[in-house]
């Protein structure tokens, strides 16, 4: 396979999967790891990809938008590992605000042995929380987003503002050194208020959300206390986290 063909194939794989490990690319191209690394360096110089530890993601892109079912299925095993780490941070007998993220949803089964007072704007999360006999649940009021099944609007935000919770579990759509972002203002305003109402804000995001952006800014990096992800980020972003007082936690470590 000629180098031009390999580069196009790598771009095609990344377009389809949004990220890929070196092992995945070796399998797809049937070449050596060294060849894949050299090709990724070339694509990075062309500003097409950003190399990560063990692979690459598409560069300078907005985070991808998925419907609820797609978000729920995406990176299932990674979400479980991230969820386990998030649950470890939540103490027994505490209050927790759960946003409508599917990664946050994955945390709920990990909290079955803990007494929690749960507040959420997600119908699916409320139903899942109801399976925990030790939890007490408040479903926030507001307008219903019929596809994503979350509640939003001024009534939702006003109610959130009345709480002083121990923790907030915040699913991250996109994050960079410039802060946290999302694709819609309606959900972003709810997330912003959630981040304001907790003593500790736990941000959860798989590696594809890092160094991406979105239409609406939710908050600054300094507004979260923890970022739990699955792959160690680039040094520049890791330094930004440290500068803003955010503790980085790697799932599976």
Tab-separated table of C-alpha atoms in Angstrom, residues 37-248:
chain	number	residue	atom	x	y	z
A	37	UNK	CA	3.547	6.046	13.975
A	38	UNK	CA	5.378	7.670	11.045
A	39	UNK	CA	2.104	8.115	9.180
A	40	UNK	CA	0.461	9.703	12.218
A	41	UNK	CA	3.375	12.118	12.547
A	42	UNK	CA	2.843	13.146	8.910
A	43	UNK	CA	-0.886	13.646	9.452
A	44	UNK	CA	-0.244	15.622	12.628
A	45	UNK	CA	2.112	17.931	10.739
A	46	UNK	CA	-0.722	18.447	8.233
A	47	UNK	CA	-2.963	19.387	11.180
A	48	UNK	CA	-5.312	16.510	10.326
A	49	UNK	CA	-4.921	14.470	13.516
A	50	UNK	CA	-3.755	14.894	17.073
A	51	UNK	CA	-1.629	12.049	18.372
A	52	UNK	CA	-2.529	10.691	21.803
A	53	UNK	CA	-0.904	8.143	24.076
A	54	UNK	CA	-1.322	4.963	22.053
A	55	UNK	CA	-3.245	6.352	19.099
A	56	UNK	CA	-4.783	9.439	17.508
A	57	UNK	CA	-7.965	11.535	17.247
A	58	UNK	CA	-9.145	13.917	14.562
A	59	UNK	CA	-7.703	17.381	15.120
A	60	UNK	CA	-9.439	20.740	15.527
A	61	UNK	CA	-12.912	19.338	15.476
A	62	UNK	CA	-16.082	20.070	17.344
A	63	UNK	CA	-17.230	17.285	19.600
A	64	UNK	CA	-19.673	14.982	17.858
A	65	UNK	CA	-23.412	15.174	18.593
A	66	UNK	CA	-25.316	11.929	19.222
A	67	UNK	CA	-28.894	11.144	20.180
A	68	UNK	CA	-29.634	9.477	23.520
A	69	UNK	CA	-29.415	5.853	22.330
A	70	UNK	CA	-26.171	6.516	20.473
A	71	UNK	CA	-24.666	8.259	23.505
A	72	UNK	CA	-25.760	5.434	25.787
A	73	UNK	CA	-24.106	2.741	23.643
A	74	UNK	CA	-20.915	4.639	22.796
A	75	UNK	CA	-17.749	3.529	24.661
A	76	UNK	CA	-19.750	1.345	27.070
A	77	UNK	CA	-16.754	-0.342	28.720
A	78	UNK	CA	-14.843	2.921	29.021
A	79	UNK	CA	-17.852	4.553	30.679
A	80	UNK	CA	-18.032	1.732	33.209
A	81	UNK	CA	-14.394	2.234	34.208
A	82	UNK	CA	-14.870	5.991	34.482
A	83	UNK	CA	-18.047	5.419	36.501
A	84	UNK	CA	-16.258	3.191	38.978
A	85	UNK	CA	-13.705	5.917	39.687
A	86	UNK	CA	-16.430	8.549	40.056
A	87	UNK	CA	-18.381	6.404	42.513
A	88	UNK	CA	-15.286	6.014	44.675
A	89	UNK	CA	-15.238	9.785	45.211
A	90	UNK	CA	-18.819	9.928	46.506
A	91	UNK	CA	-19.109	9.404	50.266
A	92	UNK	CA	-21.958	7.552	51.914
A	93	UNK	CA	-24.820	9.711	53.249
A	94	UNK	CA	-24.220	12.546	50.806
A	95	UNK	CA	-26.247	14.637	48.363
A	96	UNK	CA	-25.496	14.370	44.657
A	97	UNK	CA	-26.740	16.270	41.608
A	98	UNK	CA	-26.739	14.067	38.506
A	99	UNK	CA	-26.829	15.776	35.121
A	100	UNK	CA	-28.372	14.048	32.093
A	101	UNK	CA	-25.144	12.628	30.634
A	102	UNK	CA	-24.992	8.921	29.762
A	103	UNK	CA	-21.550	8.717	31.381
A	104	UNK	CA	-23.112	10.066	34.576
A	105	UNK	CA	-25.865	7.491	34.137
A	106	UNK	CA	-23.202	4.768	34.244
A	107	UNK	CA	-22.193	5.957	37.745
A	108	UNK	CA	-25.624	5.234	39.235
A	109	UNK	CA	-25.307	1.407	39.436
A	110	UNK	CA	-21.941	1.874	41.125
A	111	UNK	CA	-23.641	3.720	44.011
A	112	UNK	CA	-26.072	0.943	44.983
A	113	UNK	CA	-24.449	0.378	48.382
A	114	UNK	CA	-24.523	4.068	49.388
A	115	UNK	CA	-27.189	6.217	50.997
A	116	UNK	CA	-27.567	9.244	48.747
A	117	UNK	CA	-29.971	12.107	48.265
A	118	UNK	CA	-30.149	12.376	44.493
A	119	UNK	CA	-31.223	15.371	42.415
A	120	UNK	CA	-31.488	15.025	38.646
A	121	UNK	CA	-33.028	16.550	35.528
A	122	UNK	CA	-33.022	13.225	33.669
A	123	UNK	CA	-36.036	10.908	33.457
A	124	UNK	CA	-33.843	7.889	32.699
A	125	UNK	CA	-31.517	8.663	35.596
A	126	UNK	CA	-34.450	9.059	37.998
A	127	UNK	CA	-35.807	5.666	36.956
A	128	UNK	CA	-32.410	4.035	37.423
A	129	UNK	CA	-31.900	5.732	40.799
A	130	UNK	CA	-35.279	4.405	41.916
A	131	UNK	CA	-33.752	0.931	41.832
A	132	UNK	CA	-31.457	1.890	44.716
A	133	UNK	CA	-33.393	1.280	47.937
A	134	UNK	CA	-30.991	3.545	49.820
A	135	UNK	CA	-31.529	6.593	47.630
A	136	UNK	CA	-33.979	9.443	47.967
A	137	UNK	CA	-34.701	11.162	44.658
A	138	UNK	CA	-35.827	14.586	43.536
A	139	UNK	CA	-36.706	15.013	39.871
A	140	UNK	CA	-36.222	18.603	38.808
A	141	UNK	CA	-39.081	20.471	37.104
A	142	UNK	CA	-38.922	22.036	33.646
A	143	UNK	CA	-39.569	21.542	29.959
A	144	UNK	CA	-39.000	18.009	28.646
A	145	UNK	CA	-36.577	17.417	25.818
A	146	UNK	CA	-38.446	14.606	24.068
A	147	UNK	CA	-35.422	12.983	22.405
A	148	UNK	CA	-32.784	13.295	25.131
A	149	UNK	CA	-35.301	12.870	27.992
A	150	UNK	CA	-33.939	15.658	30.189
A	151	UNK	CA	-35.672	18.663	31.752
A	152	UNK	CA	-34.458	22.182	31.102
A	153	UNK	CA	-35.421	25.849	31.161
A	154	UNK	CA	-35.716	28.658	33.698
A	155	UNK	CA	-37.800	26.587	36.120
A	156	UNK	CA	-35.119	23.877	36.161
A	157	UNK	CA	-32.320	26.368	36.751
A	158	UNK	CA	-34.197	28.180	39.526
A	159	UNK	CA	-34.827	24.926	41.360
A	160	UNK	CA	-31.199	23.778	41.069
A	161	UNK	CA	-30.100	27.099	42.585
A	162	UNK	CA	-31.919	26.193	45.810
A	163	UNK	CA	-29.625	23.258	46.531
A	164	UNK	CA	-26.267	23.091	48.271
A	165	UNK	CA	-25.124	19.593	47.356
A	166	UNK	CA	-22.027	17.672	48.374
A	167	UNK	CA	-21.277	16.543	44.817
A	168	UNK	CA	-22.232	17.241	41.239
A	169	UNK	CA	-21.651	14.617	38.559
A	170	UNK	CA	-21.135	16.480	35.321
A	171	UNK	CA	-20.925	14.745	31.973
A	172	UNK	CA	-18.585	16.597	29.632
A	173	UNK	CA	-19.495	17.059	25.985
A	174	UNK	CA	-16.275	18.906	25.123
A	175	UNK	CA	-13.350	20.202	27.177
A	176	UNK	CA	-10.145	22.124	26.502
A	177	UNK	CA	-7.879	24.576	28.287
A	178	UNK	CA	-10.577	27.170	27.517
A	179	UNK	CA	-13.199	25.389	29.598
A	180	UNK	CA	-16.173	23.049	29.204
A	181	UNK	CA	-18.506	23.293	26.201
A	182	UNK	CA	-21.699	21.782	24.832
A	183	UNK	CA	-23.702	22.029	21.610
A	184	UNK	CA	-26.887	23.617	23.007
A	185	UNK	CA	-27.488	26.602	25.249
A	186	UNK	CA	-30.533	24.992	26.883
A	187	UNK	CA	-28.541	22.068	28.295
A	188	UNK	CA	-25.443	24.183	28.892
A	189	UNK	CA	-27.266	26.577	31.223
A	190	UNK	CA	-28.516	23.664	33.319
A	191	UNK	CA	-25.025	22.167	33.535
A	192	UNK	CA	-23.587	25.561	34.479
A	193	UNK	CA	-26.008	25.908	37.394
A	194	UNK	CA	-25.347	22.345	38.535
A	195	UNK	CA	-21.618	23.106	38.706
A	196	UNK	CA	-22.338	26.118	40.920
A	197	UNK	CA	-24.397	24.219	43.480
A	198	UNK	CA	-21.970	21.530	44.675
A	199	UNK	CA	-19.032	21.506	47.047
A	200	UNK	CA	-17.194	19.119	44.706
A	201	UNK	CA	-17.771	18.893	40.956
A	202	UNK	CA	-16.779	15.614	39.317
A	203	UNK	CA	-16.375	15.893	35.548
A	204	UNK	CA	-16.492	12.655	33.553
A	205	UNK	CA	-15.378	12.349	29.923
A	206	UNK	CA	-13.822	9.766	27.646
A	207	UNK	CA	-10.661	10.778	25.773
A	208	UNK	CA	-12.516	11.800	22.594
A	209	UNK	CA	-14.031	14.786	24.449
A	210	UNK	CA	-10.621	16.263	25.325
A	211	UNK	CA	-9.278	19.157	23.239
A	212	UNK	CA	-12.626	19.594	21.519
A	213	UNK	CA	-15.115	22.426	21.615
A	214	UNK	CA	-18.804	23.142	21.244
A	215	UNK	CA	-21.277	25.934	20.541
A	216	UNK	CA	-21.956	27.002	24.146
A	217	UNK	CA	-19.508	27.438	27.018
A	218	UNK	CA	-20.663	25.775	30.220
A	219	UNK	CA	-17.953	26.905	32.637
A	220	UNK	CA	-14.239	27.377	33.211
A	221	UNK	CA	-11.844	24.546	34.002
A	222	UNK	CA	-11.483	25.979	37.496
A	223	UNK	CA	-15.201	25.327	38.123
A	224	UNK	CA	-14.646	21.570	38.313
A	225	UNK	CA	-12.635	19.737	40.965
A	226	UNK	CA	-11.993	16.397	39.260
A	227	UNK	CA	-11.699	15.193	35.675
A	228	UNK	CA	-12.025	11.455	35.229
A	229	UNK	CA	-11.040	10.121	31.808
A	230	UNK	CA	-9.606	6.956	30.298
A	231	UNK	CA	-6.386	8.040	28.583
A	232	UNK	CA	-3.709	10.410	29.816
A	233	UNK	CA	-4.113	13.711	27.928
A	234	UNK	CA	-1.417	15.726	26.199
A	235	UNK	CA	1.012	17.536	28.501
A	236	UNK	CA	-0.308	21.001	27.644
A	237	UNK	CA	-3.843	20.114	28.693
A	238	UNK	CA	-2.620	18.282	31.801
A	239	UNK	CA	-0.765	21.433	32.815
A	240	UNK	CA	-3.924	23.492	32.274
A	241	UNK	CA	-5.796	21.150	34.612
A	242	UNK	CA	-3.125	21.490	37.281
A	243	UNK	CA	-3.045	25.284	36.904
A	244	UNK	CA	-6.810	25.419	37.445
A	245	UNK	CA	-6.788	23.131	40.472
A	246	UNK	CA	-8.409	20.166	38.719
A	247	UNK	CA	-7.343	16.714	39.869
A	248	UNK	CA	-6.892	14.328	36.946
